[in-house]
Every structure is written in structure tokens, then in C-alpha cells.
XYZ file of C-alpha atoms in Angstrom:
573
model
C -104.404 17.413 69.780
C -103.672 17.945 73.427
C -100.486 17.291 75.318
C -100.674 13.777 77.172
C -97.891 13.133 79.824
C -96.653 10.271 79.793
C -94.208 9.544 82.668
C -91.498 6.685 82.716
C -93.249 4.548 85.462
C -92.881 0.922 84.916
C -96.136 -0.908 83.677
C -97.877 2.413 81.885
C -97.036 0.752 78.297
C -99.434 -2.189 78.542
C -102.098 0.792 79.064
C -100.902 3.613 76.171
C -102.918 3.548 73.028
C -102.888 5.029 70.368
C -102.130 9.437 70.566
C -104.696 10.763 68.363
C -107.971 10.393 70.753
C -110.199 7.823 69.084
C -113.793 9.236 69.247
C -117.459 8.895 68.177
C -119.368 11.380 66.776
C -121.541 12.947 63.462
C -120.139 13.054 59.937
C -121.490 16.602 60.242
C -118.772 17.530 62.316
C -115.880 15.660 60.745
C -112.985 17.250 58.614
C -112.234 16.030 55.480
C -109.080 14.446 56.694
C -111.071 12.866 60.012
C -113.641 11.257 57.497
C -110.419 9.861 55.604
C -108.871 8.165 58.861
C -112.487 6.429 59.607
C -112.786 5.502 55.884
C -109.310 3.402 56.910
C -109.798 1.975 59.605
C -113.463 0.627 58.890
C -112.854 -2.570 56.751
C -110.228 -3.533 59.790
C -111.800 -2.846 62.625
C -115.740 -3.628 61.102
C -115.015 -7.786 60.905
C -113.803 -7.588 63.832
C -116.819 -6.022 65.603
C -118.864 -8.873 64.082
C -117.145 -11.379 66.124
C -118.023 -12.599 69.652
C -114.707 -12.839 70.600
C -111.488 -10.221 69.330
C -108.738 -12.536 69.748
C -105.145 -11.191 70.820
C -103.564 -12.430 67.751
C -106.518 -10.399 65.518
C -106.239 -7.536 68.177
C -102.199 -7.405 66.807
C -103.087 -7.554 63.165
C -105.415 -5.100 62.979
C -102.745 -2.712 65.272
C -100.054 -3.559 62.589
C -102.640 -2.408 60.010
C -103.536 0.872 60.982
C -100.622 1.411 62.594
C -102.144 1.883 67.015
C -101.786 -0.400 70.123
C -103.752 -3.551 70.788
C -105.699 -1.777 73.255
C -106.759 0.664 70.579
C -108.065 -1.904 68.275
C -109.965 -3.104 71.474
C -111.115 0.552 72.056
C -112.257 1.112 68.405
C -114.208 -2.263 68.189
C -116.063 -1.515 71.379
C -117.008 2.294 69.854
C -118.162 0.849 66.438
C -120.289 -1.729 68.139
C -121.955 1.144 70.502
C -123.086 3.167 67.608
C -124.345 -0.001 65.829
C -122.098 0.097 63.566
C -121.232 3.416 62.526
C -117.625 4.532 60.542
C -118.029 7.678 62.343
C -117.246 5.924 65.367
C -113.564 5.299 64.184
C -112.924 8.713 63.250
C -110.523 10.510 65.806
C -111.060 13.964 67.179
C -112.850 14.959 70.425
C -115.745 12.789 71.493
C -119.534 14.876 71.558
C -121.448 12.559 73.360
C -125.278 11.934 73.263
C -127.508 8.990 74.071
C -125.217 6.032 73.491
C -122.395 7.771 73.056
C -119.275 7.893 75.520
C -119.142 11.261 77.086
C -115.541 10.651 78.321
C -112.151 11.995 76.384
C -111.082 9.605 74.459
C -107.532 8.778 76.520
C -109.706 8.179 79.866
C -112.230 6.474 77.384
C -108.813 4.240 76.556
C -108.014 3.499 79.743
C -111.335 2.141 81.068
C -111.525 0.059 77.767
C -107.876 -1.345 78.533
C -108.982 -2.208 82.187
C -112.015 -3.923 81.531
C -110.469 -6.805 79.401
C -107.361 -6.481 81.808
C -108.938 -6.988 84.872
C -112.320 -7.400 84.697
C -112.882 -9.827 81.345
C -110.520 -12.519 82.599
C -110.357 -15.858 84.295
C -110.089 -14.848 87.504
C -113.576 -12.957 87.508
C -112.974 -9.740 89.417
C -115.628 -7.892 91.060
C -116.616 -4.551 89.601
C -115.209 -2.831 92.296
C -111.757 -3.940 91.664
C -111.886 -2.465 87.915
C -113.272 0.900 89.403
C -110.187 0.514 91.719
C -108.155 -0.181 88.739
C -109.085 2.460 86.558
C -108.513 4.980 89.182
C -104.857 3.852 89.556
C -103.934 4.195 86.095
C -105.770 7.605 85.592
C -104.101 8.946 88.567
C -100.479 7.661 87.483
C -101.194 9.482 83.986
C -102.615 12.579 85.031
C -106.151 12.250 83.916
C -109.607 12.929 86.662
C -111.307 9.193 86.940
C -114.556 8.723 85.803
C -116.952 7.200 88.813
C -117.778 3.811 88.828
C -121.559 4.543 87.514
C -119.894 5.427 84.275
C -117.594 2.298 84.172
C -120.594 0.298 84.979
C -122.666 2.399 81.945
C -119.131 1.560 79.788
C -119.409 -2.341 80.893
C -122.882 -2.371 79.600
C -121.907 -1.689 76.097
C -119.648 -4.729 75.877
C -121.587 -7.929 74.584
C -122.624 -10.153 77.569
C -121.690 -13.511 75.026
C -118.292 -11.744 75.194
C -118.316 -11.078 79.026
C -119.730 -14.593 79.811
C -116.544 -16.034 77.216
C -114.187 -14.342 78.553
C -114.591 -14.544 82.137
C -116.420 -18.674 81.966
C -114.602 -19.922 79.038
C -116.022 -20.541 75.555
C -117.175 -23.932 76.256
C -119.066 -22.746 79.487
C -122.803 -23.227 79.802
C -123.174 -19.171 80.401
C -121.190 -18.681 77.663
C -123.460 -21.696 75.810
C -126.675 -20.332 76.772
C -125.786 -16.754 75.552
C -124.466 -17.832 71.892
C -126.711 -20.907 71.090
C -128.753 -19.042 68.902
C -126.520 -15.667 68.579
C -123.103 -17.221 67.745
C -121.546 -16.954 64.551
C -121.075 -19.476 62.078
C -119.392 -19.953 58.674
C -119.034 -16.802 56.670
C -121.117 -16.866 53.213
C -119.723 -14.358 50.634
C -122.296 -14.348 47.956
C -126.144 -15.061 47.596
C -126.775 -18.756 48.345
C -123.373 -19.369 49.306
C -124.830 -21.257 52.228
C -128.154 -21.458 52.686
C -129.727 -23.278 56.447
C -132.846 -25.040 56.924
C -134.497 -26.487 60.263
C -137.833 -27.070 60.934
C -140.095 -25.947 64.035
C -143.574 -26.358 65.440
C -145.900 -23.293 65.030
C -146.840 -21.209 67.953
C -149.988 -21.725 66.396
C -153.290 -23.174 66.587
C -155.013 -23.849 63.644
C -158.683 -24.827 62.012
C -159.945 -27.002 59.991
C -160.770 -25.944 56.303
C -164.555 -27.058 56.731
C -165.667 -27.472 59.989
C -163.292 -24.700 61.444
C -162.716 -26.027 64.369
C -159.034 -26.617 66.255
C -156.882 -29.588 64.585
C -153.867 -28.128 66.159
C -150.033 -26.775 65.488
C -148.706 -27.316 62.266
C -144.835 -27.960 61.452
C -142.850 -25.276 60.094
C -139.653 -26.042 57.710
C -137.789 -22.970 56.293
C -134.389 -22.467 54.420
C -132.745 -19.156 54.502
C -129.858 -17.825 52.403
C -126.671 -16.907 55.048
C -125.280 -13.669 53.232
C -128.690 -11.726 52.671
C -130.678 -13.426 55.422
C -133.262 -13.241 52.173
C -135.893 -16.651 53.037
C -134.936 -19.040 50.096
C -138.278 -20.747 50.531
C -140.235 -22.679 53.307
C -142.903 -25.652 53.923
C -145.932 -25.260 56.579
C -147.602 -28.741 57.261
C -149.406 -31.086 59.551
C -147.086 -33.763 59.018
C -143.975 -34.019 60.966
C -140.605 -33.379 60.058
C -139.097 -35.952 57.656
C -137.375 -36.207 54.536
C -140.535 -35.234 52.539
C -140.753 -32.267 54.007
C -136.981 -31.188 53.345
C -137.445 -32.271 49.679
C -140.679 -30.320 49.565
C -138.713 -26.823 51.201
C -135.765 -27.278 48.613
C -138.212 -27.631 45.887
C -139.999 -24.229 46.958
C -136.565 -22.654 47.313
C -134.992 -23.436 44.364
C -137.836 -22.384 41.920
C -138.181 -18.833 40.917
C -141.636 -17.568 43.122
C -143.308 -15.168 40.539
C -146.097 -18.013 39.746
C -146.345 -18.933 43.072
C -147.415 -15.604 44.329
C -149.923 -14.628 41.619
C -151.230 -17.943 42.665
C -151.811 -17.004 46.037
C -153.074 -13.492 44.517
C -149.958 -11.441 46.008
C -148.738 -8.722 44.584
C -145.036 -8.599 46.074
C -141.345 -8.897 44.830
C -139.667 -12.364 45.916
C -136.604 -13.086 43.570
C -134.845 -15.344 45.796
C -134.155 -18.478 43.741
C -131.186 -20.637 42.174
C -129.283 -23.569 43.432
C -127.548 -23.227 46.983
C -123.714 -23.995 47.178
C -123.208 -25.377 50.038
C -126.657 -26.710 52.950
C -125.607 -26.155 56.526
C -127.732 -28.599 58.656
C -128.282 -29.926 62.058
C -128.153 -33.795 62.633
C -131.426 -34.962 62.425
C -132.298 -38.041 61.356
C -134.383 -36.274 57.793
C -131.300 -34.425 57.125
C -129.080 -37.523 56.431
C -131.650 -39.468 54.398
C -130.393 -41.141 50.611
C -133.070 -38.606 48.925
C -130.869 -35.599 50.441
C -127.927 -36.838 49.454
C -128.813 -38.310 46.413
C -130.581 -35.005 45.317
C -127.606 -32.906 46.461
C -124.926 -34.814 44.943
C -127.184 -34.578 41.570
C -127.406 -31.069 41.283
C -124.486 -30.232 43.132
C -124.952 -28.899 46.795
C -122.280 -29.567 49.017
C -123.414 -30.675 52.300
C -122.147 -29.602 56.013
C -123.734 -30.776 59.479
C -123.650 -28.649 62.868
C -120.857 -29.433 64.829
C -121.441 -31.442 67.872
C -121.178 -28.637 70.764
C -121.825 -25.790 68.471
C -125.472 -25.320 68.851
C -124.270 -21.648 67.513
C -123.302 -22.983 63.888
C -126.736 -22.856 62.903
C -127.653 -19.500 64.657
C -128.744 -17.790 61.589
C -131.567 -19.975 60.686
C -132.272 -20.573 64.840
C -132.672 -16.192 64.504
C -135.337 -16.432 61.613
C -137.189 -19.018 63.218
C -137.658 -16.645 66.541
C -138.577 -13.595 64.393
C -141.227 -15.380 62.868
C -142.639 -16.912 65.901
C -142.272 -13.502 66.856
C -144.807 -12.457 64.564
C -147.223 -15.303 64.683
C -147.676 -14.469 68.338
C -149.424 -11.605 66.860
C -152.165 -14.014 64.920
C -155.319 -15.082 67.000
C -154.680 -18.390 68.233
C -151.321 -17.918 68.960
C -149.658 -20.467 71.861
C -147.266 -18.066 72.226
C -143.734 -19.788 73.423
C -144.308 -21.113 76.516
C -147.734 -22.013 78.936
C -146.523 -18.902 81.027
C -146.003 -16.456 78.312
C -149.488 -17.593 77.468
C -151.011 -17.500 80.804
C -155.250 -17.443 80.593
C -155.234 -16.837 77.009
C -157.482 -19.667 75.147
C -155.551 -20.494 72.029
C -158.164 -23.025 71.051
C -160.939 -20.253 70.999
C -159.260 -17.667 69.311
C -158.430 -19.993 66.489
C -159.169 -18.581 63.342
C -156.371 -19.389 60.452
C -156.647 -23.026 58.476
C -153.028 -24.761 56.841
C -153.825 -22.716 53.769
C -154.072 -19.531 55.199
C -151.415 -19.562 57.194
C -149.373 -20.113 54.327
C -150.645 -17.267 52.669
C -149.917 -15.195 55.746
C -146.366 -16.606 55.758
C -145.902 -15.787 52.147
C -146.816 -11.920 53.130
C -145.542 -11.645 55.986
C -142.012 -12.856 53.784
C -142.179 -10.791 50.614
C -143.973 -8.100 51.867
C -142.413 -7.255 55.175
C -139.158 -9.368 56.506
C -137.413 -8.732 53.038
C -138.109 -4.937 53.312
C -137.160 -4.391 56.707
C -133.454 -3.744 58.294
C -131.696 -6.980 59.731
C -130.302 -6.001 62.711
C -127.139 -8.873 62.004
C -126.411 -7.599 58.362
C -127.736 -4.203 59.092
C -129.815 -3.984 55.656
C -132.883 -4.943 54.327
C -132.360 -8.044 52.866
C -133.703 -7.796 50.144
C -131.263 -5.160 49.194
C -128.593 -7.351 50.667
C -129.252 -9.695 48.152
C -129.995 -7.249 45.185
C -126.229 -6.031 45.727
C -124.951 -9.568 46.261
C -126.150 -10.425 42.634
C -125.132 -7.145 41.449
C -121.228 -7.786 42.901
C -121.569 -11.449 42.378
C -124.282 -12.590 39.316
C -126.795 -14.748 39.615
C -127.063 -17.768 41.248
C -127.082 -21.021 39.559
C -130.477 -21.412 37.822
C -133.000 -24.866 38.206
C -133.124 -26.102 34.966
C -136.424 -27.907 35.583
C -138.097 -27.434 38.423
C -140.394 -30.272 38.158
C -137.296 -32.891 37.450
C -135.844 -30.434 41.009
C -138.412 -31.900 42.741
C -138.735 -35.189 42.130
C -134.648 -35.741 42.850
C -135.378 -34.544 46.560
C -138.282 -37.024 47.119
C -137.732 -39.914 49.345
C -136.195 -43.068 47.297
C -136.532 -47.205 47.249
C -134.800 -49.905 44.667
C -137.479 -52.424 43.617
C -137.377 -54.826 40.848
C -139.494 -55.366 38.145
C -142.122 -58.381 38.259
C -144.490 -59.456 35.094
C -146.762 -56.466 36.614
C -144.919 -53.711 36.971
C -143.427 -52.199 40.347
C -145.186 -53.397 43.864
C -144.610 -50.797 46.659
C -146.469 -51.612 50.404
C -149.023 -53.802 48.338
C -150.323 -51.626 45.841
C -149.270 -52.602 42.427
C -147.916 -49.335 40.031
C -147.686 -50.107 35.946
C -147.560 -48.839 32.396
C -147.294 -49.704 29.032
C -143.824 -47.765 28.719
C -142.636 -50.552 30.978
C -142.849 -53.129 28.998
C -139.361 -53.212 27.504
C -137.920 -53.554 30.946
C -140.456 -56.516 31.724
C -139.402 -58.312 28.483
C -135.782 -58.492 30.066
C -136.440 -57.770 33.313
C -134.022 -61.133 34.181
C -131.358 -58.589 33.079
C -132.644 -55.751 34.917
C -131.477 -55.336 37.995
C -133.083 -53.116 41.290
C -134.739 -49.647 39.805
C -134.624 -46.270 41.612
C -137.947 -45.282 42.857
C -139.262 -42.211 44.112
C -142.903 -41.051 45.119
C -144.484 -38.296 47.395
C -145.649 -39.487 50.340
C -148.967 -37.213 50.057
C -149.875 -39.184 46.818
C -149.679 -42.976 46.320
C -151.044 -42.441 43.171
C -148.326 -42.889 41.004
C -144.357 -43.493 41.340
C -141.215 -41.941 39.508
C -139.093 -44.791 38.021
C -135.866 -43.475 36.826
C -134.798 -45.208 33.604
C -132.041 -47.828 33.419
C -129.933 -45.377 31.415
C -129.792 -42.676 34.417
C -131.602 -39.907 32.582
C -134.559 -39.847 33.519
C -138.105 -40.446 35.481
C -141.036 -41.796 34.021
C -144.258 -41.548 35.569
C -145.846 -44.723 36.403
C -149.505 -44.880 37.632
C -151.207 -47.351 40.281
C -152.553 -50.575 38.178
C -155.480 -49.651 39.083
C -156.412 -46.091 37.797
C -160.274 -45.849 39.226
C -158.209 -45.992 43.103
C -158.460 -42.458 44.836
C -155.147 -41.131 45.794
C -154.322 -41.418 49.187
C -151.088 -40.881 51.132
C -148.735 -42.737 53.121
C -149.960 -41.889 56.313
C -153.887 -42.721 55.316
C -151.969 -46.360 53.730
C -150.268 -47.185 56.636
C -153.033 -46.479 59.356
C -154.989 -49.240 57.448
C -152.122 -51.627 57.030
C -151.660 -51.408 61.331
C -155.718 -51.507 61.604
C -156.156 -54.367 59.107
C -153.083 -56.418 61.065
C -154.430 -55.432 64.625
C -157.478 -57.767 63.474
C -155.873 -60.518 62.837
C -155.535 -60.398 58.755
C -152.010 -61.923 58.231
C -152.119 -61.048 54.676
C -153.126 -57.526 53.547
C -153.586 -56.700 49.774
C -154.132 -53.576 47.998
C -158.066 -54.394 47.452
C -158.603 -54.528 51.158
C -156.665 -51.585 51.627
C -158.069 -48.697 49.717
C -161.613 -50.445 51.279
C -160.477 -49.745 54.586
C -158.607 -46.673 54.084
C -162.482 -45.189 52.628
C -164.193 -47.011 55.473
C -161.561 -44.965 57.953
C -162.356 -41.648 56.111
C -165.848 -42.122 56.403
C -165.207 -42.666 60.465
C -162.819 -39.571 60.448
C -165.307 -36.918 58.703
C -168.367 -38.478 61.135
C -166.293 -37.872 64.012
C -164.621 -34.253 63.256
C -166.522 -32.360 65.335
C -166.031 -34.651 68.373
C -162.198 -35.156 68.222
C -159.366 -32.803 67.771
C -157.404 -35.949 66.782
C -159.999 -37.140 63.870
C -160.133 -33.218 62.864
C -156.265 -33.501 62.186
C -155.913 -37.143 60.453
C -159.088 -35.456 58.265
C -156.478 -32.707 57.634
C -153.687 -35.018 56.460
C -155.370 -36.610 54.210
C -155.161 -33.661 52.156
C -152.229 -32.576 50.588
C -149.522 -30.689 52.245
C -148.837 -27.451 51.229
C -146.716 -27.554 47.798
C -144.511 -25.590 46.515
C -144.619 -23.580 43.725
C -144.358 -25.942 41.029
C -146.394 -27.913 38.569
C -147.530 -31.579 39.631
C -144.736 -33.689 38.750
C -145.917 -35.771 34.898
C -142.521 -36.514 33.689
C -143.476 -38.979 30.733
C -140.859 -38.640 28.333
C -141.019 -40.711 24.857
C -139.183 -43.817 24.638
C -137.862 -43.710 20.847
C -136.964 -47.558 19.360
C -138.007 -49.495 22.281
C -135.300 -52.006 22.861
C -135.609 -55.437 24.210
C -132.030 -55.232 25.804
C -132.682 -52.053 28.004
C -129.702 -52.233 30.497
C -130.327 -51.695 34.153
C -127.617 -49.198 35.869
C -125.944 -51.557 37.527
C -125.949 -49.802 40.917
C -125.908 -51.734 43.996
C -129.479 -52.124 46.157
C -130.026 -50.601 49.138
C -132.959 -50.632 51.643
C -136.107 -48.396 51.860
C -135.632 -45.036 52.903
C -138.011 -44.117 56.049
C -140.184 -41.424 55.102
């Protein structure tokens, strides 16, 4: 180690670090005792690189650790994170340099470091010119040749510009805002679906029709990714917009193990991401705080956390996903790309080319065939891999025990009561024989839970007084064509527009045929008919069987109890 003089002058402490040069360079070149030192110092100084911000009082525990200055902490995170993230960055000895790497000895290297957060990452926002100034003071006072202010400026560089804009703004500044909205770090997740984060997103995206192939427009993306592997738990691409059907429908895909699902789409590719999530980090839209959610997670045991208001950055993970995969749809013919300038002269409309159904293939490959195999620059891993080690470390998450029952308990919910013909929901009449107990005392029944899928009003999921479970209950009416809520409630508004005060279920599935028979005439006139001709097919599902859950009712009783639980209104969906 070489001799550093250190005279007595006042104010050199705040700047001395710690004596054995702290450099970057190959294991090749590394003794066996250098290796050991990095092999220390990497699970201190690693967590800390992973933050935005290295706060004084972390900057002091990790010194007391490992036994250097607060400066040298700041020093060693700000190596680590220029080498991406390599422990041979911690090891000490005499820097080699190379493309990325800091060609200055490690005490001058010190010295700059301790500068820049002294006088140039503060409050007071110094000019650059002042820090060049300042570094030459204190190399001069210890003896050392300055580097020139292109190298400081090549040293600033490497410091995160979230940091820079923190530190010298404020955290709560809109520089600082802008920079971490979608980078910032949220809540740490410490095994596979720990936390898992879903948003939705229009796709950059122009799709066809599945007959007459041409444009119907961009389709709604909803996606759920697991925090600690950055593995995609499962996603939803549809025409319809965001709502509480749509989160139901994404949980459902995630939760359900995908081997079936794949084979179905003829894909042969590995995606073993599956279980029950701990804990669902969500923004606060309105579909994220619907009964079904909550209903569905208290049920089967997900915790629930919204974004902070004034932490866009809490949900940065999923907010990261979403970009990549834009990122590669702008690749697809028909793309929109993100904005009108991005896109410039490029006809989005004529280069159409995908329908709903293969885009969701595409997604599905694009998932299990390439995201999962490729290295995540925030976990640096695969993730895949990520999560193969998780569950290695960790086990397996918790399992779905039925993943059509899964389902159902994330679709939207109403409390009805029971008439002498069964269930009535917006005018169309659902019954059943297995009703009939709860009919014969339906004076001591009180509201039922309901549940149906909005992209089939043919039949309703009644759950049974006793709490256990659903029973399938089909429109009165069998011969009526299933229709969804969207098709029902276009010819409820078109049948009140003209004047018929009272609307019944006959009328209704006569209009709604009449209106389908308008739609498919006028498909190749109208962008607008071409998508309401697209939504009244259904969504794409997730990998699970149509919901039939008909279970036996052993020694009917004529005193079925109701549960007791308090109405409450319809849920919007």
C-alpha cells in the first residue's frame, strides 16, 4: 500500500476515507485475500446501491460494519453501481481501468467522490465549476495531482440523475418526481409472490377484426407481475375497458398453473409462475377497490395495499413491465407507437395485421419464451431463474385449490332475493330446479350473493345460504343466446331512447339480435360497428375451464337458512 500524507490541517478529516485504496477491477487479478475483503463488504454495500438515495444514517452503519469512513461507503456504492453491480468493484488494491472503469487512484478517486455529495449534491446547487475548484483544493492540501474537470464531469456522470435531481431539488421536487415515477423503489418482496402488482394499459396497438380484418382499434392491456422475480404472474388483453371484470379475469390467469393454457395455444415453452400472491400492491382506481376484489381477496387470503398518494414510484415495478412490453409491440405492424410524434407518417391503420386472439398468442410468447429468459436489468437475472431460486430458498407458493371456484370469487358481485321464479338481474329472469328449497322458504331467506361474468349473461353463480358454495343457475329461458353486459345494456338505453318505459327480457334479446344484425351489415363501413362486433365475443379467458359449479344438494331441506349478511348495492362492472 503506498504512503499517504496526511498533514494536521484543520478540515482534512471530513475528506479521509478509508487507507486501503478501494478499487475496481477483474477477479483475474485479485489475491485470495482481495477476493475475501469484496466477499465482505458486498451484502453491505450491495442494498445500498439499490437505493435512490444512501442516507447519512445508512452511510454510518454500513462504515461501522466494515469498519471505513462514511465517505468510503459513499465511494464503494458509487464503484459497485458503475460496474453494474460487480463484487469486484469492492475489492481494494490498485484500480486498472477500462471502459467504465475509473482510471484514477483510488485516494484521488475518494476525494472527488467526497466532493461531489459535499459540494455539488446539496441544496445550494453549485455549479460544476465550483466542485472542480473544490477538488483541486483538497488534492493540493493532501499531496495528490488533480484530475481535470473533464474527468470530474465523466465521474458525475456515473452518479444516478434520480439521485442528483434528490439531492440537489428535494425528494418531493417535480425533477426529482419526473425522474423516479416509474424508476423509484417500492416495498421490498423477499420471496416469489410476496407482492405481486397489476395495472392495466392501452396497447400501442392497432388491431383487426377476426373476419373482416379490418381496423377495430387498441385493445386494453391488464397484467400482474410478481415483485421479487419480476416473473409475469399472468395478464388479460381485451376490447373492453378496465373494470373489475377484467382484474378478476388477470387474477384468475395468474393464479392457475399455465401448462394447459399453453398447449392450448400450441406453445411449447416453460411458464411455472402460479400460486396465491401474499400481499396485491395497487394504484387507486376505481376497479381496484370494487366488493369482488375485496371479497375475493379476503376469501383466499391476499392482503391488499394501495399506492401512496404522491408516490407515483410505489408501483414502479409493474409501470417498468408495462414500458418493456410496449417496447416490444412497437416492433408488431400496426404499432401506434407511444406518441403521434414517435409515430410520425407511419399508417398504423394500414399496417394492421394482428386480431385480439393473436395478439394474445404473441403476448404469451413473447412472455414464456423471451422476457422470462432474458437478464432484468433491476434484479440483474433472468427471471425466470430468479424465481426458480426463490422457490428453491423459499418453497412453493401457496397452491389454488380450484381454479374454477378462483375464478368465480373475483367476478363482480350483487345481493338479490329470491322471488317464486328464481333470481331477476337487469330483466332477465335466471332459475333452476336446485332452487327450489330456497323458494319454499324464501320468506326466511334473506338477500343472496350473486356473481356472473359480464361477457356471458347466460347464467349466474348463486352462492348457497350456508357459505360454501356456488351453484350454477341458468337464464329461465335456455333457447336465449348468450350475450354480454355491454350487448344488454346498449339495448336497454336504445329501447328507453324510444320511448318504451317498461323494458322486459323478451324485448331485449329481440333487440339485442336486431342490433347484431345492424353491427355485422355495417362492419366494413365503421371502425366503431367493427369493435362493438368484436365485443360481443368473449374476452380473452384465462386458462381455465368454463365455470359449471353444480354441486349436489343431499336431503333438500325446507328450512335452508340464508347467511344472514347485511345487503349491499350492485357493484358497477
Amino acid at each position: 500500500m503506498s504512503v499517504i500524507r496526511r498533514p494536521d490541517e484543520k478540515g482534512l478529516e471530513k475528506v479521509d476515507a478509508d487507507p486501503d485504496p478501494i478499487a475496481e477491477r477483474g477477479t483475474l487479478g485479485l489475491s485470495e485475500e482481495a477476493r475475501q475483503e469484496a466477499q465482505r463488504r458486498y451484502p453491505v454495500v450491495a442494498p445500498l446501491a439499490a437505493q435512490e438515495l444512501v442516507s447519512a444514517a445508512d452511510a454510518r452503519a454500513a462504515a461501522a460494519l466494515l469498519g471505513v469512513s462514511s465517505r468510503s461507503i459513499y465511494a464503494l456504492v458509487a464503484r459497485f453501481r458503475a460496474s453494474g453491480g460487480l463484487m469486484s468493484a469492492l475489492a481494494p488494491g490498485k484500480p486498472s481501468g477500462g471502459r467504465g472503469r475509473s482510471r484514477m487512484p483510488a485516494r484521488v478517486d475518494d476525494i472527488v467522490t467526497a466532493a461531489i455529495y459535499d459540494t455539488y449534491l446539496t441544496r445550494q446547487k453549485r455549479r460544476i465549476v465550483r466542485l472542480v475548484e473544490e477538488v483541486q483544493l483538497r488534492c493540493k492540501k493532501v499531496g495528490l495531482v488533480a484530475p481535470s474537470a473533464k474527468t470530474i464531469r465523466r465521474r458525475l456522470e456515473t452518479i444516478r440523475a434520480e439521485e442528483v435531481a434528490r439531492r440537489r431539488d428535494g425528494p418531493r421536487s417535480k425533477s426529482a418526481r419526473r425522474l423516479t415515477s416509474a424508476a423509484g423503489h417500492g416495498p421490498i418482496s423477499m420471496a416469489p409472490l410476496d407482492i405481486v402488482q397489476i395495472d392495466h394499459t392501452p396497447v400501442d396497438l392497432i388491431l383487426v377484426d377476426e373476419i373482416t380484418r379490418l381496423p377495430v382499434g387498441r385493445p386494453w392491456l391488464t397484467v400482474a407481475i410478481d415483485v421479487y422475480s419480476r416473473c409475469i404472474v399472468g395478464f388479460l388483453v381485451s376490447f373492453e375497458a378496465p373494470s373489475a371484470t377484467s382484474v378478476g379475469l388477470c387474477l384468475a390467469h395468474s393464479g392457475v398453473e399455465k401448462r394447459a393454457y399453453l398447449d392450448g395455444l400450441g406453445l411449447d415453452a416453460e411458464w411455472p409462475i402460479a400460486g396465491v400472491p401474499r400481499l396485491l400492491h395497487l394504484d387507486n382506481a376505481a376497479e381496484f377497490h370494487g366488493e369482488a376484489l375485496a371479497l375475493g381477496c379476503q376469501q383466499h387470503g391476499i392482503g391488499l395495499e394501495y399506492r401512496p398518494k404522491g408516490q407515483p414510484h410505489f408501483g414502479g415495478v409493474i409501470e417498468r413491465l408495462i414500458g418493456t412490453l410496449m417496447g416490444l409491440i412497437h416492433d408488431l405492424p400496426g404499432t401506434t407507437f407511444s406518441n403521434p410524434a414517435e409515430r410520425g407518417t407511419y399508417d398504423s391503420d394500414a399496417a394492421a395485421v394482428l386480431t385480439l386472439s393473436e395478439l394474445e398468442h404473441w403476448l404469451a410468447l413473447a412472455i414464456s419464451g423471451r422476457y422470462h429468459h432474458e437478464v432484468h436489468e433491476g434484479i440483474m437475472e433472468p427471471p425466470l431463474a430468479r424465481w426458480k431460486r426463490g422457490i428453491a430458498e423459499h418453497g412453493d407458493p401457496r397452491p389454488v385449490a380450484n381454479s374454477r371456484e378462483y375464478l368465480v370469487d373475483f367476478l363482480p358481485v350483487v345481493r338479490r332475493t329470491i322471488q317464486r321464479d328464481g333470481f331477476t338481474l337487469d330483466h332477465i329472469t335466471y332459475y333452476s330446479d336446485v332452487l327450489r328449497p330456497w323458494i319454499a322458504n324464501r320468506d326466511r331467506c334473506r338477500s343472496f350473493l350473486i356473481r356472473r361474468d359480464p361477457r356471458d349473461l347466460s347464467q349466474i353463480f348463486v352462492l348457497e345460504p350456508d357459505g360454501r358454495s356456488y351453484v350454477t343457475v341458468p337464464c329461465r329461458r335456455l333457447e336465449r343466446p348468450g350475450i354480454s353486459l355491454f350487448e344488454h345494456r346498449q339495448a336497454v338505453r336504445t329501447l328507453k331512447a324510444g320511448g318504451r318505459a317498461l323494458v322486459d327480457e323478451e324485448v331485449i334479446f329481440r333487440t339485442i339480435e336486431q342490433q347484431r344484425g345492424l353491427v355485422k351489415a355495417s362492419a366494413k363501413k365503421s371502425r366503431a360497428a367493427r369493435r362493438q362486433l368484436a365485443r360481443q365475443t368473449p374476452a380473452a379467458e384465462p386458462p381455465v375451464d368454463r365455470v359449471a359449479v353444480m354441486p349436489t344438494i343431499e336431503n333438500e331441506r325446507a328450512d335452508d337458512q340464508a347467511s344472514g349478511s347485511p345487503p349491499f348495492p350492485m357493484e358497477r362492472w
